[in-house]
Coordinates of C-alpha atoms in Angstrom, one line a residue:
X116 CA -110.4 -6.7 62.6
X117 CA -113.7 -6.3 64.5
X118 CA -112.2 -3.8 66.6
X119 CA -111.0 -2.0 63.8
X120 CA -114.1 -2.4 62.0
X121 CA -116.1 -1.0 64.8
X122 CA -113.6 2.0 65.4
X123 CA -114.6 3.3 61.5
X124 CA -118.4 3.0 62.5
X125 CA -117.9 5.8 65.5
X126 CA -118.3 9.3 65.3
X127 CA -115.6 11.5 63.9
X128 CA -116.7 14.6 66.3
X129 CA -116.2 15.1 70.3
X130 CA -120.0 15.9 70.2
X131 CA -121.1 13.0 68.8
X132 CA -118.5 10.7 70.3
X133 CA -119.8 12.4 74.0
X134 CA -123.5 11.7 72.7
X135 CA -122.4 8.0 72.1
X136 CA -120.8 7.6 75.0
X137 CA -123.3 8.4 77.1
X138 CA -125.6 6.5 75.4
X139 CA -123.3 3.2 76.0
X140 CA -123.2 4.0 79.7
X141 CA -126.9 4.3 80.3
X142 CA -127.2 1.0 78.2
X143 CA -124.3 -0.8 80.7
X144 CA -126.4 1.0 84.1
X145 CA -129.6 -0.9 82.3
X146 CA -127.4 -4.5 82.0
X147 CA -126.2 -4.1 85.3
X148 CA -129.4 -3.6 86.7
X149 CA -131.0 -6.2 85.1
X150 CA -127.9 -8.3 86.1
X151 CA -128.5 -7.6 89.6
X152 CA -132.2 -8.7 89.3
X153 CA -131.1 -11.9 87.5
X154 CA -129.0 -12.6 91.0
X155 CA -131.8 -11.1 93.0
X156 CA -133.8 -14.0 90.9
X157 CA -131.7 -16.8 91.5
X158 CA -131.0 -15.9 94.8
X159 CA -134.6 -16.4 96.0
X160 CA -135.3 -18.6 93.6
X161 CA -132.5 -20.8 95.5
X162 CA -133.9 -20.1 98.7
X163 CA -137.6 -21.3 98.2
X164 CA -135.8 -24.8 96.0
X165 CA -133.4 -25.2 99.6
X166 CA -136.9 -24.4 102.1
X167 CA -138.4 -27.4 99.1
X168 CA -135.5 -29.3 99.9
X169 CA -135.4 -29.0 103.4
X170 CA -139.7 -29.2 104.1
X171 CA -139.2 -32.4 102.2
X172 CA -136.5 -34.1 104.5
X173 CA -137.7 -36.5 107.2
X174 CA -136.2 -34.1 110.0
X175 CA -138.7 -31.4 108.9
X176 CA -141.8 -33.7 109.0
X177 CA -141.3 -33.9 112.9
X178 CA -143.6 -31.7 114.8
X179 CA -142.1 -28.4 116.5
X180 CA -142.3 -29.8 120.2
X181 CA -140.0 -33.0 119.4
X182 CA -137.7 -30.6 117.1
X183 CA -137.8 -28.2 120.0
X184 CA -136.9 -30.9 122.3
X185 CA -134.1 -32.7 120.3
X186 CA -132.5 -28.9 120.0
X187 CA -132.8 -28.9 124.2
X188 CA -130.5 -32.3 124.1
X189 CA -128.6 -31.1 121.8
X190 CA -127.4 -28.1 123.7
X191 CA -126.5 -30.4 126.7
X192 CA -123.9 -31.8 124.6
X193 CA -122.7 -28.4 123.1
X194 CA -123.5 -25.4 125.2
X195 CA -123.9 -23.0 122.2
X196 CA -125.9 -25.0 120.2
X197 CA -128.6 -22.9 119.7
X198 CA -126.6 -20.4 117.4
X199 CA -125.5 -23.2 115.0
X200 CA -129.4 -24.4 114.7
X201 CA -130.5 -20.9 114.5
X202 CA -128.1 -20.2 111.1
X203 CA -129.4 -23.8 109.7
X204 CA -132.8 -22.2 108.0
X205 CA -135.5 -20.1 108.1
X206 CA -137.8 -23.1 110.5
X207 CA -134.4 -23.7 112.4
X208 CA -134.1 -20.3 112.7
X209 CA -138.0 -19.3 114.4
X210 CA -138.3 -22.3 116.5
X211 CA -134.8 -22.1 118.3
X212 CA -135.7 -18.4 118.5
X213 CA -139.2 -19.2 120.1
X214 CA -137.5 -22.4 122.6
X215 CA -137.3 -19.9 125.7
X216 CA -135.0 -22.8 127.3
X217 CA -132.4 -22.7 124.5
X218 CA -131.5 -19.4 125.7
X219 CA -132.3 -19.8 129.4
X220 CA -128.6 -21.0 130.1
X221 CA -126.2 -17.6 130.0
X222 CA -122.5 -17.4 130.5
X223 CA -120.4 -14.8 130.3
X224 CA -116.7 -14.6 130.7
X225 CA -115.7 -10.8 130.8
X226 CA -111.8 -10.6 130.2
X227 CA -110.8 -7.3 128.6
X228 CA -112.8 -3.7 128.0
X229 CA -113.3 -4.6 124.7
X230 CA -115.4 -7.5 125.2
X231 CA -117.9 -5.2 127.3
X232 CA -120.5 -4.0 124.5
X233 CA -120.8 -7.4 122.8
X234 CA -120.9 -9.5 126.0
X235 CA -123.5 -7.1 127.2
X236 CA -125.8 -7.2 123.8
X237 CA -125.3 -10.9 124.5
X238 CA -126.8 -11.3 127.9
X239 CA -129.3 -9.0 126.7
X240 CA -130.0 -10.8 123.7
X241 CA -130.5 -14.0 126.0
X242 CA -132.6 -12.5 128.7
X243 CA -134.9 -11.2 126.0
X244 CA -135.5 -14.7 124.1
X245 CA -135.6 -16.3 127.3
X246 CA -138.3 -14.6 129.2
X247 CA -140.7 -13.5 130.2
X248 CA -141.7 -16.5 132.1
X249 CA -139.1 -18.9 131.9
X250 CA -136.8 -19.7 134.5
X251 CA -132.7 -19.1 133.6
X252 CA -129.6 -19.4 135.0
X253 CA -126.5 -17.1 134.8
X254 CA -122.8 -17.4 135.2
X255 CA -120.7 -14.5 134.8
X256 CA -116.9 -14.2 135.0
X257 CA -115.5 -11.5 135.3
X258 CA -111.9 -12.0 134.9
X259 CA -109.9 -8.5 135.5
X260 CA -110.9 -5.1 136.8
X261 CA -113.6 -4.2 134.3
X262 CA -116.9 -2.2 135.5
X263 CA -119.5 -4.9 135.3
X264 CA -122.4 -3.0 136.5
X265 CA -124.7 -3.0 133.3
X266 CA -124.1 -6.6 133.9
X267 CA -125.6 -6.6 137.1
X268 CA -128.2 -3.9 136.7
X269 CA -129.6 -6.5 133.3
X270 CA -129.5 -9.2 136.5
X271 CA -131.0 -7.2 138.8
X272 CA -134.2 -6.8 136.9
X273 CA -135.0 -9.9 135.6
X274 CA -133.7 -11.2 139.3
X275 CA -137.5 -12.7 139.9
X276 CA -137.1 -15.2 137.7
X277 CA -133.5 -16.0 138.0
X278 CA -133.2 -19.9 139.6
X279 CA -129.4 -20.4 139.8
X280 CA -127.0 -17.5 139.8
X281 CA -123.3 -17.6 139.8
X282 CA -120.6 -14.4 140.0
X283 CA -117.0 -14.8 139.6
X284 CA -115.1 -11.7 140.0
X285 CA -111.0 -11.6 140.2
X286 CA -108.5 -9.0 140.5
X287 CA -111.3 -6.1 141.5
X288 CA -110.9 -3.8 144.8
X289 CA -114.5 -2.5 144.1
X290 CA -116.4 -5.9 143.3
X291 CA -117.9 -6.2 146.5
X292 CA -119.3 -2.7 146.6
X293 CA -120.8 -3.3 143.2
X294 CA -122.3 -6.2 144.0
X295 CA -124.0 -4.7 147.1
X296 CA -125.2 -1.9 145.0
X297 CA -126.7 -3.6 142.7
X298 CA -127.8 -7.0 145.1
X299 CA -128.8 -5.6 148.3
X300 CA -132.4 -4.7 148.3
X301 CA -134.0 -7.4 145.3
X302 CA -135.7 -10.4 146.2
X303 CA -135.2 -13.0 144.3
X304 CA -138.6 -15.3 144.8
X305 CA -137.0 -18.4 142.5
X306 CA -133.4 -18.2 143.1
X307 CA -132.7 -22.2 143.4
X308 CA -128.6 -22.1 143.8
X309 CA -126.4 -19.1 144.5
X310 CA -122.3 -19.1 144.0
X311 CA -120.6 -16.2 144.6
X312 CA -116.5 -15.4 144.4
X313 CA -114.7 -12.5 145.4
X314 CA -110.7 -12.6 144.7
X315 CA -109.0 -10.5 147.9
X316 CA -107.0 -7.8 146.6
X317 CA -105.3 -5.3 148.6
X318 CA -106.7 -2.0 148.0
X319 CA -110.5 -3.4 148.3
X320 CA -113.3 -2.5 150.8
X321 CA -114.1 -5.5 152.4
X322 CA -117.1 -6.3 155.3
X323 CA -114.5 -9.5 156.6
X324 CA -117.0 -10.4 159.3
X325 CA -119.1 -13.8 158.7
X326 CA -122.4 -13.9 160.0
X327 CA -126.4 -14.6 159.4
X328 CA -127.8 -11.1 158.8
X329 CA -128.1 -10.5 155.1
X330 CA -126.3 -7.8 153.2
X331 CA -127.5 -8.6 149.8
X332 CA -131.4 -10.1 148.7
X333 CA -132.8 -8.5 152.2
X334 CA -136.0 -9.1 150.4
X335 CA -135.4 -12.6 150.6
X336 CA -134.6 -15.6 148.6
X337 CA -137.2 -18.3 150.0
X338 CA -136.4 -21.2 147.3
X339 CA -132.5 -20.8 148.5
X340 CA -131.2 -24.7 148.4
X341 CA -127.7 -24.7 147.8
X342 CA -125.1 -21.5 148.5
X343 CA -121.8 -21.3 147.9
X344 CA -119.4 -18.3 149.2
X345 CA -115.8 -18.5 148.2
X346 CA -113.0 -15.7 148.4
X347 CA -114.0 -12.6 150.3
X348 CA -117.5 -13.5 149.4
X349 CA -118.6 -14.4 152.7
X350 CA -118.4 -11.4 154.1
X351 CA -121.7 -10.2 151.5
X352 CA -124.4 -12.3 153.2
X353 CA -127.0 -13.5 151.0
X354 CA -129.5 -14.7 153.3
X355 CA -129.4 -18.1 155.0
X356 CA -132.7 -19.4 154.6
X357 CA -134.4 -22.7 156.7
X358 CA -134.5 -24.1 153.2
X359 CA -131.1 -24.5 152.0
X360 CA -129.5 -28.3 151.6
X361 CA -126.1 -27.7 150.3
X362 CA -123.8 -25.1 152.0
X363 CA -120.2 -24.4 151.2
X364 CA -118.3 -21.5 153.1
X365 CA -114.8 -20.4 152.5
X366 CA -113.2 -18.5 155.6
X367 CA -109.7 -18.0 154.5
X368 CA -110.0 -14.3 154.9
X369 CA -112.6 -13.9 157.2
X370 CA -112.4 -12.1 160.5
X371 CA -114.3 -12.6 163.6
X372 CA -115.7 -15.7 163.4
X373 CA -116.8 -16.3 166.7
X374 CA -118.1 -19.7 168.2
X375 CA -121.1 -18.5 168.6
X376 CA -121.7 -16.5 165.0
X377 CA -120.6 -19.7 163.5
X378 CA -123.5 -21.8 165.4
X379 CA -126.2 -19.4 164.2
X380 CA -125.3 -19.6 160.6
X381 CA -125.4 -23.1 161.1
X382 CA -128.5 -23.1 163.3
X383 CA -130.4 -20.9 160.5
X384 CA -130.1 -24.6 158.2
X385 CA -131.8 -27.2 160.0
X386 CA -132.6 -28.4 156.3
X387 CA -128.8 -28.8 155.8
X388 CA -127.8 -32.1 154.6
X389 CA -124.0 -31.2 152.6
X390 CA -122.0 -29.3 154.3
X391 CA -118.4 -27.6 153.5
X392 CA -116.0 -25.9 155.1
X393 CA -113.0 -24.9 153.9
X394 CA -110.5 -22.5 156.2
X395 CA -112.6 -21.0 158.7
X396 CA -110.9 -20.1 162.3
X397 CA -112.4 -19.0 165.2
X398 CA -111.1 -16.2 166.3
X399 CA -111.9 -16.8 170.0
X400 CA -112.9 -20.2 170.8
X401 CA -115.6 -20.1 173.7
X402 CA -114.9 -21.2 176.9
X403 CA -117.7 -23.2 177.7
X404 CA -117.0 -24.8 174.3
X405 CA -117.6 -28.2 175.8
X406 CA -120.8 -27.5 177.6
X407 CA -122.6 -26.1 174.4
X408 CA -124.9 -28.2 172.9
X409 CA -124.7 -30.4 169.2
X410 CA -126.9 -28.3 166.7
X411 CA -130.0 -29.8 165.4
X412 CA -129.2 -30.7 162.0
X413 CA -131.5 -34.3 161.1
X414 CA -130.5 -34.0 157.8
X415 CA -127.0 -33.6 157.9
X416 CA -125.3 -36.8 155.9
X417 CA -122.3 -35.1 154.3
X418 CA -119.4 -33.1 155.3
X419 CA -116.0 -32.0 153.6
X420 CA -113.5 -30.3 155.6
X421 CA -110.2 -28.7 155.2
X422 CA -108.3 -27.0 158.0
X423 CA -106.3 -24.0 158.1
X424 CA -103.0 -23.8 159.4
X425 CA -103.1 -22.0 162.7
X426 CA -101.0 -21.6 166.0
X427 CA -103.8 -24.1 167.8
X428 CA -105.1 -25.9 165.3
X429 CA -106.7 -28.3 167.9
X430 CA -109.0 -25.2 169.3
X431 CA -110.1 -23.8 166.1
X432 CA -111.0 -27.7 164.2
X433 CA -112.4 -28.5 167.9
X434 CA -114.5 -25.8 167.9
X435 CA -115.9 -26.3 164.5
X436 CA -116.5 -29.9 164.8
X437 CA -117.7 -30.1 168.0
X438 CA -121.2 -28.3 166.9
X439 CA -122.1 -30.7 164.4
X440 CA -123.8 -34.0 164.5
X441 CA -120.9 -36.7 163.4
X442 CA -122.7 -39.7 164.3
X443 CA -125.3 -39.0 161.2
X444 CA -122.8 -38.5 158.6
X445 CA -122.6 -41.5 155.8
X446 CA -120.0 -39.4 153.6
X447 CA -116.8 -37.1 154.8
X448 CA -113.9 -35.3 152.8
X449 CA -110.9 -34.7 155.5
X450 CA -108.1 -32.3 154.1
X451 CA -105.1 -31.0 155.3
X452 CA -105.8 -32.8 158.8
X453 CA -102.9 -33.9 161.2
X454 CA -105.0 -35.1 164.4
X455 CA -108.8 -36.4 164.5
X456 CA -108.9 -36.0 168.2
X457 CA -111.5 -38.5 170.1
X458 CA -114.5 -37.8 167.5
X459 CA -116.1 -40.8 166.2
X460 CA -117.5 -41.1 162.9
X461 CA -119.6 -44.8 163.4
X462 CA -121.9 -44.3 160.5
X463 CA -119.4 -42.8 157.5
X464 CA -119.7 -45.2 154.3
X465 CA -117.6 -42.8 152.3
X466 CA -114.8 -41.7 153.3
X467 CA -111.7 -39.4 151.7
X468 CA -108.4 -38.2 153.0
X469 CA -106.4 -35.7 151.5
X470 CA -103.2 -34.4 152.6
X471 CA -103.9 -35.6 155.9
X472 CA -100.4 -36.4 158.0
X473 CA -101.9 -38.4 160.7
X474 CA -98.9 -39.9 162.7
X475 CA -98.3 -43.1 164.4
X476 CA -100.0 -42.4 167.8
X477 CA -103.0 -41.2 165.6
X478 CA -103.7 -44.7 163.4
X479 CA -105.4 -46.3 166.4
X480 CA -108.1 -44.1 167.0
X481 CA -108.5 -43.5 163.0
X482 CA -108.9 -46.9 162.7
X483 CA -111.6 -47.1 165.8
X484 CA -113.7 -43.7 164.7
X485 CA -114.3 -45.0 161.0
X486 CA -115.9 -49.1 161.9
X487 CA -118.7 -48.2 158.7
X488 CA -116.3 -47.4 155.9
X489 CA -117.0 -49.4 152.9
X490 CA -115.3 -47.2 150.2
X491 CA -111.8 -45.2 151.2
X492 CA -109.9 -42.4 148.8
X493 CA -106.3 -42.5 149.9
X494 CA -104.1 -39.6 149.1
X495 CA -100.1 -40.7 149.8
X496 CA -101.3 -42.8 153.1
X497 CA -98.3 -45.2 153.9
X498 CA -99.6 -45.7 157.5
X499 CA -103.2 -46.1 156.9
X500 CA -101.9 -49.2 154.0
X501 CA -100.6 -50.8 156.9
X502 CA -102.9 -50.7 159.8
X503 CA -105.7 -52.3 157.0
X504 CA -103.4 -55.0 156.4
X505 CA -102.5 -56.0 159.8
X506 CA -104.1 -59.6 160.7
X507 CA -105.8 -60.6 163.5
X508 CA -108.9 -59.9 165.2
X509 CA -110.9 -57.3 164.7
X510 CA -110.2 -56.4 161.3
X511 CA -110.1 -53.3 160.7
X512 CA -113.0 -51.6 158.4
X513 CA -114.3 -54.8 157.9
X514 CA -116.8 -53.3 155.6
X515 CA -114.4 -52.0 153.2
X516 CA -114.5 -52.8 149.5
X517 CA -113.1 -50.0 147.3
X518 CA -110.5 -47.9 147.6
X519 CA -110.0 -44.8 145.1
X520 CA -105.7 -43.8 144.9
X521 CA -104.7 -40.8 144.0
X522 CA -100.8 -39.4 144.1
X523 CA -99.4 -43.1 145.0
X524 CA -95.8 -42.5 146.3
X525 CA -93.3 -44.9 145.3
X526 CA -92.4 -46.3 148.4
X527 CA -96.1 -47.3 149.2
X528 CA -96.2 -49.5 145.8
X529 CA -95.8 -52.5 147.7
X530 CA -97.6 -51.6 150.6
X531 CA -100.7 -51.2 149.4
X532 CA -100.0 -54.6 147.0
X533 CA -99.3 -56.2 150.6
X534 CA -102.7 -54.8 152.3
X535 CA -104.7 -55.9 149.2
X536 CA -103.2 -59.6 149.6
X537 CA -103.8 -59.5 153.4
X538 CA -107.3 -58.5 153.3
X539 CA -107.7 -61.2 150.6
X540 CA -106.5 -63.8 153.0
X541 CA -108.5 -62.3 155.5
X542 CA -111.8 -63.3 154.3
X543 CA -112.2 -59.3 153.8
X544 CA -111.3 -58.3 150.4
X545 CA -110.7 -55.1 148.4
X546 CA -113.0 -55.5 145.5
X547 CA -112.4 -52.9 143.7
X548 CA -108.8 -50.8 143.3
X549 CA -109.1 -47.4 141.6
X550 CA -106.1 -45.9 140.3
X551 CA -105.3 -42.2 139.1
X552 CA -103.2 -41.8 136.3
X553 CA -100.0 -40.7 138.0
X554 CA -100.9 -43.9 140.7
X555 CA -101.3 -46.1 137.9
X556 CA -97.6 -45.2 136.4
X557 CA -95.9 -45.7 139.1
X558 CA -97.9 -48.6 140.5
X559 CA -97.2 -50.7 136.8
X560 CA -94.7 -53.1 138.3
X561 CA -97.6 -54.8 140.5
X562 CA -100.6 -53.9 138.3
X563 CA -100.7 -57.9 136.9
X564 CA -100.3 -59.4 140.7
X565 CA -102.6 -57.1 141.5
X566 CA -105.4 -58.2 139.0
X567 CA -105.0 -61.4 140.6
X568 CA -106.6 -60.5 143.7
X569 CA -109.0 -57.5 142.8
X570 CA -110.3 -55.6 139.7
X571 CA -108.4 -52.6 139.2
X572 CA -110.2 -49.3 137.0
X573 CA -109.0 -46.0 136.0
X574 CA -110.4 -42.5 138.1
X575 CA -110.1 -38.8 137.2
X576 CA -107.0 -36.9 138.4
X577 CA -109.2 -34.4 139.8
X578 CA -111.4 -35.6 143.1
X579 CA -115.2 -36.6 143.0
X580 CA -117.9 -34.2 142.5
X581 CA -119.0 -32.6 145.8
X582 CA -121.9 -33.3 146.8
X583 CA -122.1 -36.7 146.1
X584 CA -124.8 -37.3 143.7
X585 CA -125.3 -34.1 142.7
X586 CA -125.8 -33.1 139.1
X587 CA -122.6 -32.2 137.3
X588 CA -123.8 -29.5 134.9
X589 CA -125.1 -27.5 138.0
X590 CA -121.6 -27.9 140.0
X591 CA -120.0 -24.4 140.4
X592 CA -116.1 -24.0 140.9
X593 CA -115.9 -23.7 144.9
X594 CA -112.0 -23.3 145.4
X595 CA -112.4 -25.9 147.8
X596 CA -108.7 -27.6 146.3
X597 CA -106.9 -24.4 146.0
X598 CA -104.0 -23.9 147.3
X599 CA -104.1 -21.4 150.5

């Protein structure tokens, strides 16, 4: 009926029906513009009752420093923390935006062409929050063969106050030229820690040739403690400074190495105190190899070593553990090893073996070059489970108290329950038996006589952080475990 009603009241002509019409739609323009105002209204009036709200909760009554600070811990936890806190509020917002730390932690993975503009506005975004002054650290991945220049030209400038750098490239024949494009002349003044990785691929340009004379940072990096070259990245030669404490060289694919080259590098650390080697070969062992010298090294304590499979073996190991000083070393990693010749080791605490087939003739003078060891990681060791449980005088590793397991084979179940008894009896005792998880299935027939006569735990499937002691958020992928 109101419709009806309301049709009557109109205008019978198109004049004054057009007249009316437009009269209604400047009236609905109006309402919708005061409509939006309303919202406009609420809106902010919402905004200052939530910044009430929030001034009046007992978070916001703590001073900016200790805010700033808890958001610092927080990140620990969850690496992108800072993006959550800075979408919280307005306060949230300006103080993780003015906490140069927050953003002085930047990682980029780099997987596909499309992910280029974004990541790139990212690390820019980072290295502009983060500076001018403050220290940062950068990890970037780049994962397939993408051109990640812009990434290192942002690095390259802002290189003087870069402390710990780390570059990941895979699948790229050009990465190494890039690199020294963009690396070779800069100095970095604060660079702390330096990890780079270059994936071999066939149609690359590659400098294979290890040595100490620098290819990249020729201006220097004189706060260089810890380097670690994996891949084909050994051939790019950051500078080996006196400084550095932690050195980790991969020389799978390099060329060249001779005795001599490999002493220099060495030499060129006399503040060296962790040292890794994984693959390296020399080329053409030196044939006064015997009559050369032990290298200086006071401060070497720790050494993880993995062979590479080669026609002599015994020359090329020789040859590379012949320079170093043994008798100092208090922790050692031994992988892929089948003969320890006559070196002694009197002062390792520590000691791991991986994949290491020693045979029969070899236990003996195992069991004579380790007389320190007080805590042994066993990797499928049948023969080393029974030379420690043999009784009579001396006992072997007398100091021994824990023993990490990793990959238990079945057959060494009750060999190792056998040794653990002995040593018991011995007046020498296992304390401590750590099992991995694959060692702890298939040792659960013996687990309860076990607990009997030490304390058994649980340990990681993957090995121990190398170096020992270090700092776990700081540890860069090293490759150390891949497979050749």
């Amino acid at each position: 009926m109101e419709t009806s009603s309301s049709l009557h009241n109109l205008p019978d002509s198109l004049h004054a029906l057009d007249s009316h019409l437009d009269s209604l739609r400047d009236r609905q323009t109006l309402l919708l513009h005061q409509l939006e105002q309303v919202n406009a209204d609420i809106s902010v009036a919402e905004t200052k009752r939530a910044r009430i709200n929030n001034d009046n909760m007992l978070i916001s009554k703590l001073p900016p420093e200790l805010l700033s600070h808890i958001f610092l811990s927080c990140q620990k936890e969850f690496h992108a923390f800072q993006i959550i806190a800075s979408q919280v509020c307005s306060r949230w917002r300006e103080l993780a935006y003015g906490t140069p730390l927050l953003w002085a932690d930047i990682r980029i993975p780099l997987e596909h062409s499309s992910h280029i503009s974004s990541r790139q506005h990212k690390l820019e975004t980072y290295l502009s929050r983060s500076g001018p002054s403050c220290l940062f650290a950068a990890r970037i991945h780049i994962r397939s063969n993408l051109d990640f220049s812009p990434f290192l030209s942002l690095i390259a400038s802002h290189i003087s106050r870069c402390s710990h750098l780390s570059i990941s490239v895979l699948k790229h024949p050009k990465a190494c030229l890039l690199l020294r494009e963009y690396l070779e002349s800069l100095q970095a003044s604060q660079l702390n820690f330096l990890a780079l990785h270059v994936d071999w691929a066939d149609s690359g340009p590659y400098d294979r040739i290890m040595s100490n004379v620098p290819l990249i940072l020729k201006g220097g990096a004189p706060s260089l403690t810890s380097l670690q070259l994996t891949g084909i990245a050994s051939g790019l030669r950051p500078p080996i400074s006196s400084g550095i404490t932690t050195l980790h060289l991969d020389g799978v694919y390099m060329l060249d190495l001779t005795v001599f080259d490999y002493r220099n590098i060495l030499a060129a650390t006399p503040s060296l105190v962790n040292l890794s080697l994984r693959g390296l070969k020399i080329d053409q062992p030196a044939a006064g190899m015997k009559e050369l010298q032990t290298l200086e090294l006071p401060q070497l304590r720790s050494l993880r070593f993995r062979a590479k499979d080669t026609d002599h073996p015994f020359t090329y190991n020789n040859s590379l553990l012949t320079a170093l000083p043994l008798n100092q070393l208090e922790n050692l990693v031994l992988c892929d090893m089948d003969k320890l010749w006559l070196f002694d080791f009197p002062n390792v605490r520590d000691l791991s073996l991986y994949e290491c087939n020693f045979g029969i003739s070899d236990i003996g003078q195992l069991m004579l070059a380790f007389p320190s060891v007080a805590s042994l990681t066993l990797e499928s060791a049948s023969l080393l489970y029974m030379a420690l449980s043999i009784e009579g005088k001396p006992v072997w590793w007398p100091n021994l108290r824990a023993l990490r397991v990793r990959d238990l084979a079945i057959n060494d179940v009750p060999i190792l329950l056998r040794m653990v008894q002995r040593r018991t009896q011995m007046d020498h005792p296992v304390e401590v038996v750590g099992f991995d998880i694959t060692s702890r299935r298939r040792a659960s027939s013996i687990l309860g006589t076990l607990e009997v006569w030490t304390k058994i735990y649980r340990i990681g499937d993957y090995p121990e952080p190398w170096p020992p002691g270090v700092n776990v958020d700081v540890i860069e992928d090293d490759r150390f475990w891949e497979i050749y």
